[in-house]
Short mmCIF file of C-alpha atoms and ligand atoms in Angstrom, two decimals:
data_model
loop_
_atom_site.label_atom_id
_atom_site.label_comp_id
_atom_site.label_asym_id
_atom_site.label_seq_id
_atom_site.Cartn_x
_atom_site.Cartn_y
_atom_site.Cartn_z
CA UNK A 1 180.58 -108.42 157.41
CA UNK A 2 181.03 -104.69 157.94
CA UNK A 3 178.25 -102.57 156.49
CA UNK A 4 178.68 -99.44 154.37
CA UNK A 5 180.33 -96.60 156.19
CA UNK A 6 181.59 -98.94 158.90
CA UNK A 7 184.53 -100.43 157.07
CA UNK A 8 187.35 -99.12 154.89
CA UNK A 9 189.85 -100.67 152.53
CA UNK A 10 193.37 -100.04 153.85
CA UNK A 11 196.89 -100.78 152.68
CA UNK A 12 199.44 -101.15 155.47
CA UNK A 13 203.08 -100.00 155.20
CA UNK A 14 204.13 -103.58 154.33
CA UNK A 15 201.83 -103.48 151.28
CA UNK A 16 199.12 -105.73 152.70
CA UNK A 17 195.57 -104.63 151.77
CA UNK A 18 192.60 -105.61 153.85
CA UNK A 19 189.13 -104.49 154.93
CA UNK A 20 189.23 -102.72 158.28
CA UNK A 21 185.92 -102.64 160.16
CA UNK A 22 185.42 -99.39 162.08
CA UNK A 23 182.10 -99.87 163.89
CA UNK A 24 180.98 -100.96 167.30
CA UNK A 25 180.03 -104.63 167.37
CA UNK A 26 176.80 -105.18 169.29
CA UNK A 27 174.55 -108.23 169.12
CA UNK A 28 176.27 -109.53 165.99
CA UNK A 29 175.85 -106.22 164.11
CA UNK A 30 178.20 -103.43 163.15
CA UNK A 31 176.72 -100.17 164.38
CA UNK A 32 177.59 -96.51 164.78
CA UNK A 33 178.08 -94.96 168.17
CA UNK A 34 175.03 -93.20 169.62
CA UNK A 35 177.09 -90.12 170.37
CA UNK A 36 178.60 -89.96 166.87
CA UNK A 37 182.05 -89.78 168.45
CA UNK A 38 185.10 -91.40 166.86
CA UNK A 39 188.52 -92.48 168.03
CA UNK A 40 191.60 -91.86 165.90
CA UNK A 41 194.09 -94.65 165.44
CA UNK A 42 197.70 -93.62 164.82
CA UNK A 43 200.78 -95.39 163.48
CA UNK A 44 203.32 -94.81 166.27
CA UNK A 45 206.26 -95.31 163.88
CA UNK A 46 205.28 -92.33 161.69
CA UNK A 47 202.64 -90.62 163.85
CA UNK A 48 200.35 -90.66 160.83
CA UNK A 49 196.62 -91.12 161.22
CA UNK A 50 195.51 -94.59 160.07
CA UNK A 51 191.74 -94.47 160.40
CA UNK A 52 189.06 -93.37 162.85
CA UNK A 53 186.73 -95.86 164.48
CA UNK A 54 183.45 -95.52 166.34
CA UNK A 55 183.86 -94.67 170.00
CA UNK A 56 181.24 -96.08 172.37
CA UNK A 57 179.20 -93.98 174.77
CA UNK A 58 177.34 -94.96 177.92
CA UNK A 59 174.21 -95.73 175.91
CA UNK A 60 176.22 -97.98 173.56
CA UNK A 61 177.47 -99.87 176.61
CA UNK A 62 173.85 -100.19 177.80
CA UNK A 63 172.92 -101.79 174.47
CA UNK A 64 175.91 -104.12 174.48
CA UNK A 65 175.21 -105.25 178.05
CA UNK A 66 171.55 -105.88 177.16
CA UNK A 67 172.66 -107.95 174.15
CA UNK A 68 175.10 -109.92 176.32
CA UNK A 69 172.37 -110.54 178.91
CA UNK A 70 169.91 -111.75 176.28
CA UNK A 71 172.57 -114.01 174.71
CA UNK A 72 173.35 -115.51 178.11
CA UNK A 73 169.74 -116.68 178.41
CA UNK A 74 169.17 -117.62 174.77
CA UNK A 75 169.13 -121.35 174.01
CA UNK A 76 171.65 -120.87 171.17
CA UNK A 77 174.31 -120.30 173.86
CA UNK A 78 172.79 -121.45 177.16
CA UNK A 79 171.77 -124.85 175.80
CA UNK A 80 174.82 -125.40 173.66
CA UNK A 81 176.65 -128.58 174.65
CA UNK A 82 179.93 -127.79 176.36
CA UNK A 83 181.88 -129.73 173.72
CA UNK A 84 180.26 -127.59 171.03
CA UNK A 85 181.39 -124.42 172.82
CA UNK A 86 184.87 -125.88 172.63
CA UNK A 87 184.45 -126.58 168.93
CA UNK A 88 183.60 -122.92 168.30
CA UNK A 89 186.78 -121.87 170.09
CA UNK A 90 188.87 -124.36 168.09
CA UNK A 91 187.34 -123.01 164.87
CA UNK A 92 188.11 -119.45 165.95
CA UNK A 93 191.76 -120.42 166.54
CA UNK A 94 191.93 -122.00 163.08
CA UNK A 95 190.53 -118.80 161.53
CA UNK A 96 193.12 -116.73 163.41
CA UNK A 97 195.81 -118.98 161.91
CA UNK A 98 194.38 -118.43 158.42
CA UNK A 99 194.36 -114.65 158.90
CA UNK A 100 197.52 -114.36 160.99
CA UNK A 101 199.50 -112.24 158.51
CA UNK A 102 196.72 -109.66 158.32
CA UNK A 103 196.16 -109.66 162.07
CA UNK A 104 199.90 -109.28 162.74
CA UNK A 105 200.11 -106.48 160.18
CA UNK A 106 197.32 -104.55 161.91
CA UNK A 107 198.91 -105.15 165.31
CA UNK A 108 202.28 -103.79 164.14
CA UNK A 109 200.76 -100.85 162.33
CA UNK A 110 198.61 -99.75 165.25
CA UNK A 111 200.87 -100.69 168.17
CA UNK A 112 204.42 -100.35 166.81
CA UNK A 113 205.70 -103.77 167.87
CA UNK A 114 208.02 -105.50 165.39
CA UNK A 115 206.09 -107.49 162.77
CA UNK A 116 208.10 -110.67 163.37
CA UNK A 117 207.10 -110.48 167.04
CA UNK A 118 203.43 -109.82 166.25
CA UNK A 119 203.39 -112.72 163.79
CA UNK A 120 205.46 -115.32 165.61
CA UNK A 121 204.79 -114.49 169.24
CA UNK A 122 201.50 -112.60 169.63
CA UNK A 123 199.51 -114.68 167.13
CA UNK A 124 200.90 -117.92 168.58
CA UNK A 125 199.81 -116.70 172.00
CA UNK A 126 196.30 -115.97 170.70
CA UNK A 127 195.78 -119.37 169.07
CA UNK A 128 197.55 -121.26 171.85
CA UNK A 129 195.33 -119.64 174.48
CA UNK A 130 192.11 -120.17 172.52
CA UNK A 131 192.92 -123.84 171.90
CA UNK A 132 193.96 -124.42 175.50
CA UNK A 133 190.59 -123.13 176.74
CA UNK A 134 188.69 -124.83 173.91
CA UNK A 135 189.92 -128.09 175.42
CA UNK A 136 188.65 -127.07 178.86
CA UNK A 137 185.12 -126.23 177.65
CA UNK A 138 183.82 -129.73 178.41
CA UNK A 139 186.00 -130.33 181.45
CA UNK A 140 184.70 -127.72 183.88
CA UNK A 141 183.08 -130.05 186.41
CA UNK A 142 181.82 -129.97 189.97
CA UNK A 143 182.27 -132.53 192.74
CA UNK A 144 180.14 -134.92 194.76
CA UNK A 145 180.42 -134.78 198.57
CA UNK A 146 179.01 -137.69 200.50
CA UNK A 147 178.07 -136.63 204.02
CA UNK A 148 176.03 -139.47 205.56
CA UNK A 149 173.82 -142.31 204.29
CA UNK A 150 171.00 -139.75 204.18
CA UNK A 151 172.67 -136.75 202.73
CA UNK A 152 175.06 -135.79 200.01
CA UNK A 153 175.81 -132.63 198.12
CA UNK A 154 177.20 -131.85 194.73
CA UNK A 155 178.62 -128.77 193.13
CA UNK A 156 178.16 -127.43 189.62
CA UNK A 157 180.28 -124.80 187.92
CA UNK A 158 178.09 -122.11 186.40
CA UNK A 159 179.09 -119.16 184.24
CA UNK A 160 179.52 -115.91 186.18
CA UNK A 161 177.25 -114.16 183.66
CA UNK A 162 177.80 -110.98 181.70
CA UNK A 163 181.51 -110.17 181.86
CA UNK A 164 182.93 -106.73 181.19
CA UNK A 165 186.52 -107.01 179.99
CA UNK A 166 188.80 -103.96 179.83
CA UNK A 167 192.18 -104.45 178.22
CA UNK A 168 195.43 -102.51 177.57
CA UNK A 169 197.37 -101.68 174.41
CA UNK A 170 200.63 -103.58 174.90
CA UNK A 171 199.35 -106.95 173.59
CA UNK A 172 195.98 -106.03 172.08
CA UNK A 173 194.91 -109.41 170.69
CA UNK A 174 196.76 -111.58 173.20
CA UNK A 175 195.10 -109.75 176.08
CA UNK A 176 191.73 -110.24 174.39
CA UNK A 177 192.45 -113.98 173.98
CA UNK A 178 193.50 -114.33 177.63
CA UNK A 179 190.11 -112.96 178.62
CA UNK A 180 187.82 -114.34 175.92
CA UNK A 181 189.19 -117.90 176.00
CA UNK A 182 188.27 -118.82 179.58
CA UNK A 183 185.12 -116.64 179.61
CA UNK A 184 183.66 -118.39 176.57
CA UNK A 185 184.87 -121.86 177.60
CA UNK A 186 182.85 -121.42 180.81
CA UNK A 187 179.71 -120.24 178.97
CA UNK A 188 179.75 -116.52 179.85
CA UNK A 189 178.91 -113.63 177.54
CA UNK A 190 181.19 -110.64 177.10
CA UNK A 191 181.36 -106.91 176.49
CA UNK A 192 185.00 -106.08 175.77
CA UNK A 193 186.53 -102.61 175.68
CA UNK A 194 189.94 -102.45 174.00
CA UNK A 195 192.50 -99.73 174.77
CA UNK A 196 191.95 -96.49 172.87
CA UNK A 197 195.53 -96.55 171.52
CA UNK A 198 195.00 -99.90 169.73
CA UNK A 199 191.41 -100.22 168.51
CA UNK A 200 192.00 -101.93 165.15
CA UNK A 201 193.05 -105.59 165.36
CA UNK A 202 190.14 -106.63 167.57
CA UNK A 203 187.66 -105.27 165.00
CA UNK A 204 189.14 -107.52 162.32
CA UNK A 205 189.15 -110.42 164.83
CA UNK A 206 185.43 -109.88 165.49
CA UNK A 207 184.58 -111.00 161.96
CA UNK A 208 186.37 -114.26 162.72
CA UNK A 209 184.32 -114.70 165.90
CA UNK A 210 181.16 -114.38 163.80
CA UNK A 211 182.52 -116.71 161.12
CA UNK A 212 183.40 -119.31 163.75
CA UNK A 213 179.69 -119.44 164.61
CA UNK A 214 179.36 -117.80 168.03
CA UNK A 215 175.72 -116.69 168.43
CA UNK A 216 174.99 -112.93 168.26
CA UNK A 217 175.45 -111.10 171.55
CA UNK A 218 177.91 -113.60 173.04
CA UNK A 219 180.85 -111.29 172.27
CA UNK A 220 180.31 -107.53 171.93
CA UNK A 221 183.18 -105.15 171.22
CA UNK A 222 182.99 -101.47 172.14
CA UNK A 223 186.01 -99.35 171.42
CA UNK A 224 186.00 -96.14 173.38
CA UNK A 225 187.60 -94.05 176.04
CA UNK A 226 188.30 -95.49 179.45
CA UNK A 227 186.68 -92.56 181.21
CA UNK A 228 183.46 -93.04 179.24
CA UNK A 229 182.92 -96.54 177.81
CA UNK A 230 185.23 -98.18 180.39
CA UNK A 231 183.61 -96.42 183.33
CA UNK A 232 180.10 -97.16 182.02
CA UNK A 233 180.99 -100.86 181.87
CA UNK A 234 182.68 -100.99 185.28
CA UNK A 235 179.71 -99.32 186.97
CA UNK A 236 176.92 -100.99 184.97
CA UNK A 237 174.36 -102.59 187.31
CA UNK A 238 173.69 -105.50 184.94
CA UNK A 239 177.34 -106.55 184.54
CA UNK A 240 178.29 -109.48 186.80
CA UNK A 241 182.05 -109.33 186.51
CA UNK A 242 184.85 -107.02 185.47
CA UNK A 243 188.16 -108.43 184.27
CA UNK A 244 190.72 -105.67 183.89
CA UNK A 245 194.34 -105.43 182.78
CA UNK A 246 196.07 -102.08 183.05
CA UNK A 247 197.56 -99.74 185.59
CA UNK A 248 197.16 -100.01 189.34
CA UNK A 249 195.67 -96.50 189.50
CA UNK A 250 192.89 -97.40 187.03
CA UNK A 251 192.29 -100.70 188.86
CA UNK A 252 191.56 -98.74 192.05
CA UNK A 253 188.97 -96.66 190.16
CA UNK A 254 187.41 -99.80 188.72
CA UNK A 255 187.14 -101.44 192.14
CA UNK A 256 185.35 -98.36 193.38
CA UNK A 257 182.93 -98.35 190.42
CA UNK A 258 182.33 -102.09 190.62
CA UNK A 259 181.52 -101.83 194.32
CA UNK A 260 178.01 -100.48 193.56
CA UNK A 261 176.68 -103.92 192.67
CA UNK A 262 179.47 -105.94 194.30
CA UNK A 263 180.80 -107.27 191.01
CA UNK A 264 183.15 -110.19 190.77
CA UNK A 265 186.61 -108.79 189.90
CA UNK A 266 189.85 -109.97 188.34
CA UNK A 267 192.57 -107.33 188.18
CA UNK A 268 195.96 -107.62 186.49
CA UNK A 269 197.86 -104.45 187.20
CA UNK A 270 201.32 -102.96 187.32
CA UNK A 271 204.65 -104.30 188.45
CA UNK A 272 208.25 -103.48 189.27
CA UNK A 273 209.52 -107.01 189.05
CA UNK A 274 212.97 -107.88 190.42
CA UNK A 275 215.54 -110.07 188.70
CA UNK A 276 218.16 -111.35 191.16
CA UNK A 277 221.58 -112.52 189.94
CA UNK A 278 223.72 -114.42 192.47
CA UNK A 279 227.50 -114.75 192.23
CA UNK A 280 227.18 -118.41 191.21
CA UNK A 281 224.78 -117.74 188.28
CA UNK A 282 225.64 -118.63 184.70
CA UNK A 283 226.39 -115.04 183.82
CA UNK A 284 225.85 -115.12 180.05
CA UNK A 285 222.49 -116.78 180.52
CA UNK A 286 221.51 -114.21 183.15
CA UNK A 287 222.51 -111.35 180.86
CA UNK A 288 220.49 -112.66 177.92
CA UNK A 289 217.34 -113.21 179.96
CA UNK A 290 217.76 -109.92 181.82
CA UNK A 291 217.93 -108.15 178.47
CA UNK A 292 214.84 -109.91 177.11
CA UNK A 293 213.06 -109.35 180.44
CA UNK A 294 213.17 -105.59 180.13
CA UNK A 295 213.78 -104.75 176.47
CA UNK A 296 211.32 -107.00 174.64
CA UNK A 297 208.00 -105.46 173.53
CA UNK A 298 209.69 -102.04 173.96
CA UNK A 299 209.66 -102.68 177.71
CA UNK A 300 205.87 -102.44 177.68
CA UNK A 301 205.24 -105.58 179.69
CA UNK A 302 203.59 -105.56 183.09
CA UNK A 303 205.90 -108.37 184.27
CA UNK A 304 209.05 -106.74 182.82
CA UNK A 305 211.97 -107.44 185.17
CA UNK A 306 212.75 -103.76 185.55
CA UNK A 307 214.85 -103.95 188.73
CA UNK A 308 218.01 -105.99 188.43
CA UNK A 309 219.74 -106.91 191.70
CA UNK A 310 223.24 -108.30 191.26
CA UNK A 311 225.51 -109.82 193.91
CA UNK A 312 228.70 -107.83 194.50
CA UNK A 313 231.12 -110.43 193.16
CA UNK A 314 229.73 -110.26 189.61
CA UNK A 315 228.20 -106.78 189.63
CA UNK A 316 230.69 -104.99 187.35
CA UNK A 317 230.98 -107.94 184.98
CA UNK A 318 227.21 -108.17 184.74
CA UNK A 319 226.72 -104.46 184.07
CA UNK A 320 229.37 -104.45 181.33
CA UNK A 321 227.96 -107.56 179.66
CA UNK A 322 224.39 -106.23 179.92
CA UNK A 323 225.32 -102.97 178.20
CA UNK A 324 227.15 -104.93 175.52
CA UNK A 325 224.06 -107.09 174.98
CA UNK A 326 221.94 -103.96 174.45
CA UNK A 327 224.43 -102.60 171.92
CA UNK A 328 224.44 -105.89 170.01
CA UNK A 329 220.77 -106.88 170.13
CA UNK A 330 218.47 -103.91 170.76
CA UNK A 331 218.38 -102.60 167.22
CA UNK A 332 215.89 -99.74 167.11
CA UNK A 333 214.04 -99.18 163.85
CA UNK A 334 211.06 -99.57 161.55
CA UNK A 335 208.78 -102.23 163.06
CA UNK A 336 208.15 -103.75 159.61
CA UNK A 337 211.92 -104.25 159.10
CA UNK A 338 212.93 -107.80 160.02
CA UNK A 339 216.16 -106.64 161.63
CA UNK A 340 214.35 -104.46 164.16
CA UNK A 341 214.31 -105.58 167.79
CA UNK A 342 212.83 -102.40 169.17
CA UNK A 343 209.99 -100.52 167.51
CA UNK A 344 208.53 -97.19 168.71
CA UNK A 345 206.73 -96.85 172.04
CA UNK A 346 202.98 -97.12 171.57
CA UNK A 347 202.33 -93.35 171.59
CA UNK A 348 204.26 -90.09 171.83
CA UNK A 349 202.66 -89.54 175.25
CA UNK A 350 204.07 -92.85 176.50
CA UNK A 351 207.47 -92.03 174.97
CA UNK A 352 207.55 -88.70 176.78
CA UNK A 353 206.40 -90.25 180.02
CA UNK A 354 209.41 -92.56 179.94
CA UNK A 355 211.79 -89.73 179.15
CA UNK A 356 210.58 -87.87 182.24
CA UNK A 357 212.58 -90.46 184.15
CA UNK A 358 215.61 -89.39 182.06
CA UNK A 359 217.79 -90.70 179.26
CA UNK A 360 219.74 -93.13 178.87
CA UNK A 361 217.61 -96.00 180.13
CA UNK A 362 220.06 -98.20 182.05
CA UNK A 363 220.63 -96.98 185.61
CA UNK A 364 223.32 -98.53 187.76
CA UNK A 365 224.03 -98.18 191.50
CA UNK A 366 220.43 -97.34 192.22
CA UNK A 367 219.23 -97.09 195.82
CA UNK A 368 215.83 -98.30 197.13
CA UNK A 369 214.50 -94.83 197.90
CA UNK A 370 214.74 -93.66 194.28
CA UNK A 371 211.58 -93.27 192.19
CA UNK A 372 213.13 -95.41 189.46
CA UNK A 373 213.40 -98.27 191.98
CA UNK A 374 209.79 -97.92 193.11
CA UNK A 375 207.63 -96.75 190.18
CA UNK A 376 206.59 -98.64 187.08
CA UNK A 377 207.98 -96.87 184.01
CA UNK A 378 206.59 -99.26 181.36
CA UNK A 379 209.36 -98.78 178.84
CA UNK A 380 212.87 -100.03 178.01
CA UNK A 381 214.10 -98.67 181.32
CA UNK A 382 216.00 -100.63 183.94
CA UNK A 383 217.42 -99.93 187.39
CA UNK A 384 220.43 -102.04 188.45
CA UNK A 385 221.83 -102.27 191.97
CA UNK A 386 224.30 -104.43 193.86
CA UNK A 387 223.59 -106.52 196.98
CA UNK A 388 225.72 -108.55 199.40
CA UNK A 389 223.69 -111.35 200.95
CA UNK A 390 220.69 -113.47 200.01
CA UNK A 391 218.75 -111.90 202.87
CA UNK A 392 219.46 -108.43 201.54
CA UNK A 393 218.44 -109.46 198.01
CA UNK A 394 215.07 -110.75 199.22
CA UNK A 395 214.48 -107.61 201.26
CA UNK A 396 215.24 -105.40 198.26
CA UNK A 397 213.13 -107.57 195.94
CA UNK A 398 210.15 -107.21 198.27
CA UNK A 399 210.62 -103.50 198.88
CA UNK A 400 207.92 -102.09 196.58
CA UNK A 401 204.12 -101.94 196.54
CA UNK A 402 204.09 -104.44 193.67
CA UNK A 403 204.27 -108.24 193.50
CA UNK A 404 203.78 -109.44 189.93
CA UNK A 405 206.80 -111.28 188.51
CA UNK A 406 210.33 -112.04 189.72
CA UNK A 407 213.37 -113.93 188.51
CA UNK A 408 216.26 -115.68 190.27
CA UNK A 409 219.56 -116.64 188.65
CA UNK A 410 221.70 -119.14 190.53
CA UNK A 411 223.14 -122.61 190.01
CA UNK A 412 222.50 -123.47 193.66
CA UNK A 413 219.38 -125.63 193.58
CA UNK A 414 218.28 -125.17 197.17
CA UNK A 415 218.86 -121.43 197.09
CA UNK A 416 216.79 -121.12 193.90
CA UNK A 417 213.77 -122.70 195.54
CA UNK A 418 214.30 -120.95 198.88
CA UNK A 419 214.40 -117.53 197.24
CA UNK A 420 211.44 -118.41 194.99
CA UNK A 421 209.40 -118.99 198.15
CA UNK A 422 210.64 -115.86 199.89
CA UNK A 423 209.89 -113.41 197.08
CA UNK A 424 206.48 -111.73 197.32
CA UNK A 425 205.13 -112.17 193.79
CA UNK A 426 202.55 -114.10 191.80
CA UNK A 427 205.19 -115.64 189.53
CA UNK A 428 208.86 -116.56 189.87
CA UNK A 429 211.18 -117.55 187.04
CA UNK A 430 214.22 -119.62 187.99
CA UNK A 431 217.01 -118.99 185.46
CA UNK A 432 214.72 -117.23 182.95
CA UNK A 433 212.48 -114.18 182.73
CA UNK A 434 209.08 -113.51 181.19
CA UNK A 435 208.77 -116.80 179.32
CA UNK A 436 205.07 -116.89 180.17
CA UNK A 437 202.83 -119.67 178.94
CA UNK A 438 199.06 -119.96 178.68
CA UNK A 439 199.18 -123.24 180.63
CA UNK A 440 200.61 -121.51 183.70
CA UNK A 441 198.65 -119.18 186.02
CA UNK A 442 199.43 -115.49 185.64
CA UNK A 443 198.71 -112.76 188.17
CA UNK A 444 200.00 -110.74 191.06
CA UNK A 445 199.99 -110.22 194.81
CA UNK A 446 200.10 -106.93 196.79
CA UNK A 447 199.10 -104.05 194.47
CA UNK A 448 199.78 -106.04 191.30
CA UNK A 449 196.33 -107.51 191.17
CA UNK A 450 193.60 -109.85 192.32
CA UNK A 451 192.86 -113.28 190.87
CA UNK A 452 194.59 -115.30 188.19
CA UNK A 453 194.37 -115.61 184.44
CA UNK A 454 195.65 -118.47 182.30
CA UNK A 455 196.16 -122.07 183.30
CA UNK A 456 193.45 -124.09 184.97
CA UNK A 457 193.34 -121.36 187.64
CA UNK A 458 192.02 -119.00 184.95
CA UNK A 459 188.75 -120.96 184.85
CA UNK A 460 187.98 -120.04 188.45
CA UNK A 461 187.71 -116.40 187.44
CA UNK A 462 184.88 -117.25 185.04
CA UNK A 463 182.77 -119.80 186.89
CA UNK A 464 180.82 -119.78 190.13
CA UNK A 465 180.61 -122.88 192.27
CA UNK A 466 177.02 -123.70 193.21
CA UNK A 467 176.51 -126.21 196.04
CA UNK A 468 173.36 -128.36 195.83
CA UNK A 469 172.38 -130.15 199.04
CA UNK A 470 170.41 -133.40 198.68
CA UNK A 471 168.53 -134.78 201.66
CA UNK A 472 167.25 -138.34 201.30
CA UNK A 473 165.67 -138.71 204.78
CA UNK A 474 161.92 -138.13 204.78
CA UNK A 475 161.65 -137.01 208.46
CA UNK A 476 163.69 -134.22 210.07
P1 NAP B 1 195.22 -97.84 181.86
O1 NAP B 1 194.98 -96.41 181.75
O2 NAP B 1 195.03 -98.48 183.17
O3 NAP B 1 194.32 -98.52 180.72
C1 NAP B 1 193.95 -99.85 180.67
C2 NAP B 1 192.51 -99.95 180.19
O4 NAP B 1 191.63 -99.35 181.14
C3 NAP B 1 192.26 -99.21 178.88
O5 NAP B 1 191.31 -99.92 178.11
C4 NAP B 1 191.70 -97.90 179.37
O6 NAP B 1 190.98 -97.19 178.41
C5 NAP B 1 190.83 -98.36 180.51
N1 NAP B 1 190.49 -97.29 181.44
C6 NAP B 1 191.17 -96.14 181.71
N2 NAP B 1 190.51 -95.40 182.62
C7 NAP B 1 189.39 -96.08 182.94
C8 NAP B 1 188.30 -95.83 183.82
N3 NAP B 1 188.23 -94.73 184.58
N4 NAP B 1 187.31 -96.74 183.89
C9 NAP B 1 187.36 -97.86 183.17
N5 NAP B 1 188.35 -98.15 182.30
C10 NAP B 1 189.36 -97.28 182.20
O7 NAP B 1 196.65 -98.23 181.41
P2 NAP B 1 197.51 -97.53 180.27
O8 NAP B 1 198.12 -96.31 180.85
O9 NAP B 1 196.79 -97.45 179.00
O10 NAP B 1 198.57 -98.68 180.11
C11 NAP B 1 199.81 -98.65 180.71
C12 NAP B 1 199.80 -99.23 182.12
O11 NAP B 1 199.04 -100.43 182.19
C13 NAP B 1 201.17 -99.62 182.49
O12 NAP B 1 201.77 -98.57 183.18
C14 NAP B 1 201.02 -100.86 183.32
O13 NAP B 1 201.06 -100.53 184.68
C15 NAP B 1 199.65 -101.37 183.05
N6 NAP B 1 199.61 -102.67 182.37
C16 NAP B 1 199.49 -103.79 183.13
C17 NAP B 1 199.40 -105.03 182.53
C18 NAP B 1 199.22 -106.29 183.32
O14 NAP B 1 199.03 -107.34 182.74
N7 NAP B 1 199.26 -106.27 184.62
C19 NAP B 1 199.43 -105.13 181.16
C20 NAP B 1 199.54 -103.97 180.43
C21 NAP B 1 199.60 -102.75 181.04
P3 NAP B 1 191.76 -96.05 177.56
O15 NAP B 1 192.62 -96.77 176.63
O16 NAP B 1 190.70 -95.31 176.88
O17 NAP B 1 192.50 -95.23 178.55
MG1 MG B 2 197.76 -96.74 167.54
#
């Protein structure tokens, strides 16, 4: 699909050769950026340059938005039966399965996450999410409201329109699937800007979108810098919605930019999620989940349970067992090596940002006023502190600006549910951590975001409810 000069043949460190597109994808075509600017992609494991890709400017965003607007009105998409939209999404998921080794290779090369994780977790998340929303394509219905013998009303669910989607680097393709799945199932068109640290996998994925049969202009992909391409998208007057995943600081900027035309917004932002371990918890289970909850994906997870609160009676035992778990499981190494649990952080800048908070990365006896208790670090970095009572645990859990995830470990059934209700967060795990699922709504409260992705709730972010009043009386 890629035209001359906008694709290169690459061989990844695991020996896999493939064709890497490097262009912008607008209206079903690979094109160069208007500004002639490129973005360098780097292998975080070696810090070697992989390839440079086109970096979109404001005028490229203008073209992509115009293409998305035209596609929204074109019969090829607008008049497509809802079941056929679903079929396109199913076909896309099948193509991802066929190309999963290549996609996982690119993800590992560009992002640094272990290959086994990219292959078995990220790609499963992509296909699972696409298939879940494929099934919803022909099940997004309105309601009928009977008011009197002379009047009724009905609602229809319409696409929101042209959706700008801005995504982060920690799960490049999964984050794209979370946003594309429901947007396309509901009949929207999209301009997506990936994170500048991980521009590659989505470009390969685009060819699969075309092969699946989506009409030109339905999905447009513009790599580029947040301050340029991202800002142009968030402030564009002809974009109806912005869906963003990233930091809380950037989300504030985006809200400001989107305010100009009062855009519909979904924001998934940062977190400092608590994991509470009560004296009566199954300690080994708590230790294993607590480890996964902060150390998987190099700690680069917005819902990472990065504050561990442990009841006094088991505090020392928990801390010792947790450190032991890290020694046994968190093997740091080459992301293409199967034995590696922990690859490099996504960039040197991110690595250094984490180290600002100091080394090593397990802090015990933390107090609530400390920065490491309040600020999102976004790395394999955890603050552990003891508590006495359930009341104190809930107060500590709720003592930050964030409210994304949370976890509770206890064998006391009523306490588990009571604490789950009392914690201020969009998600609570009882006796687990971060085992997210595309069938379950995902999102935050407080400064962790607005709106929900995934699950049936994720459809609400991509459809407007129109109410149609029907009067059957001929005289007022
Ligand atoms: P970020 O700066 O907020 O970036 C996220 C996305 O927004 C990227 O595509 C970025 O482009 C773009 N962007 C940056 N500035 C922009 C602007 N002024 N206008 C429009 N778009 C803009 O986040 P990051 O530092 O790369 O990622 C790490 C942080 O993201 C973490 O600290 C964490 O808080 C958050 N995060 C949250 C979630 C979640 O699901 N809630 C998931 C992952 C990450 P560039 O790549 O060019 O900067
Ligand atoms: Mg990279």
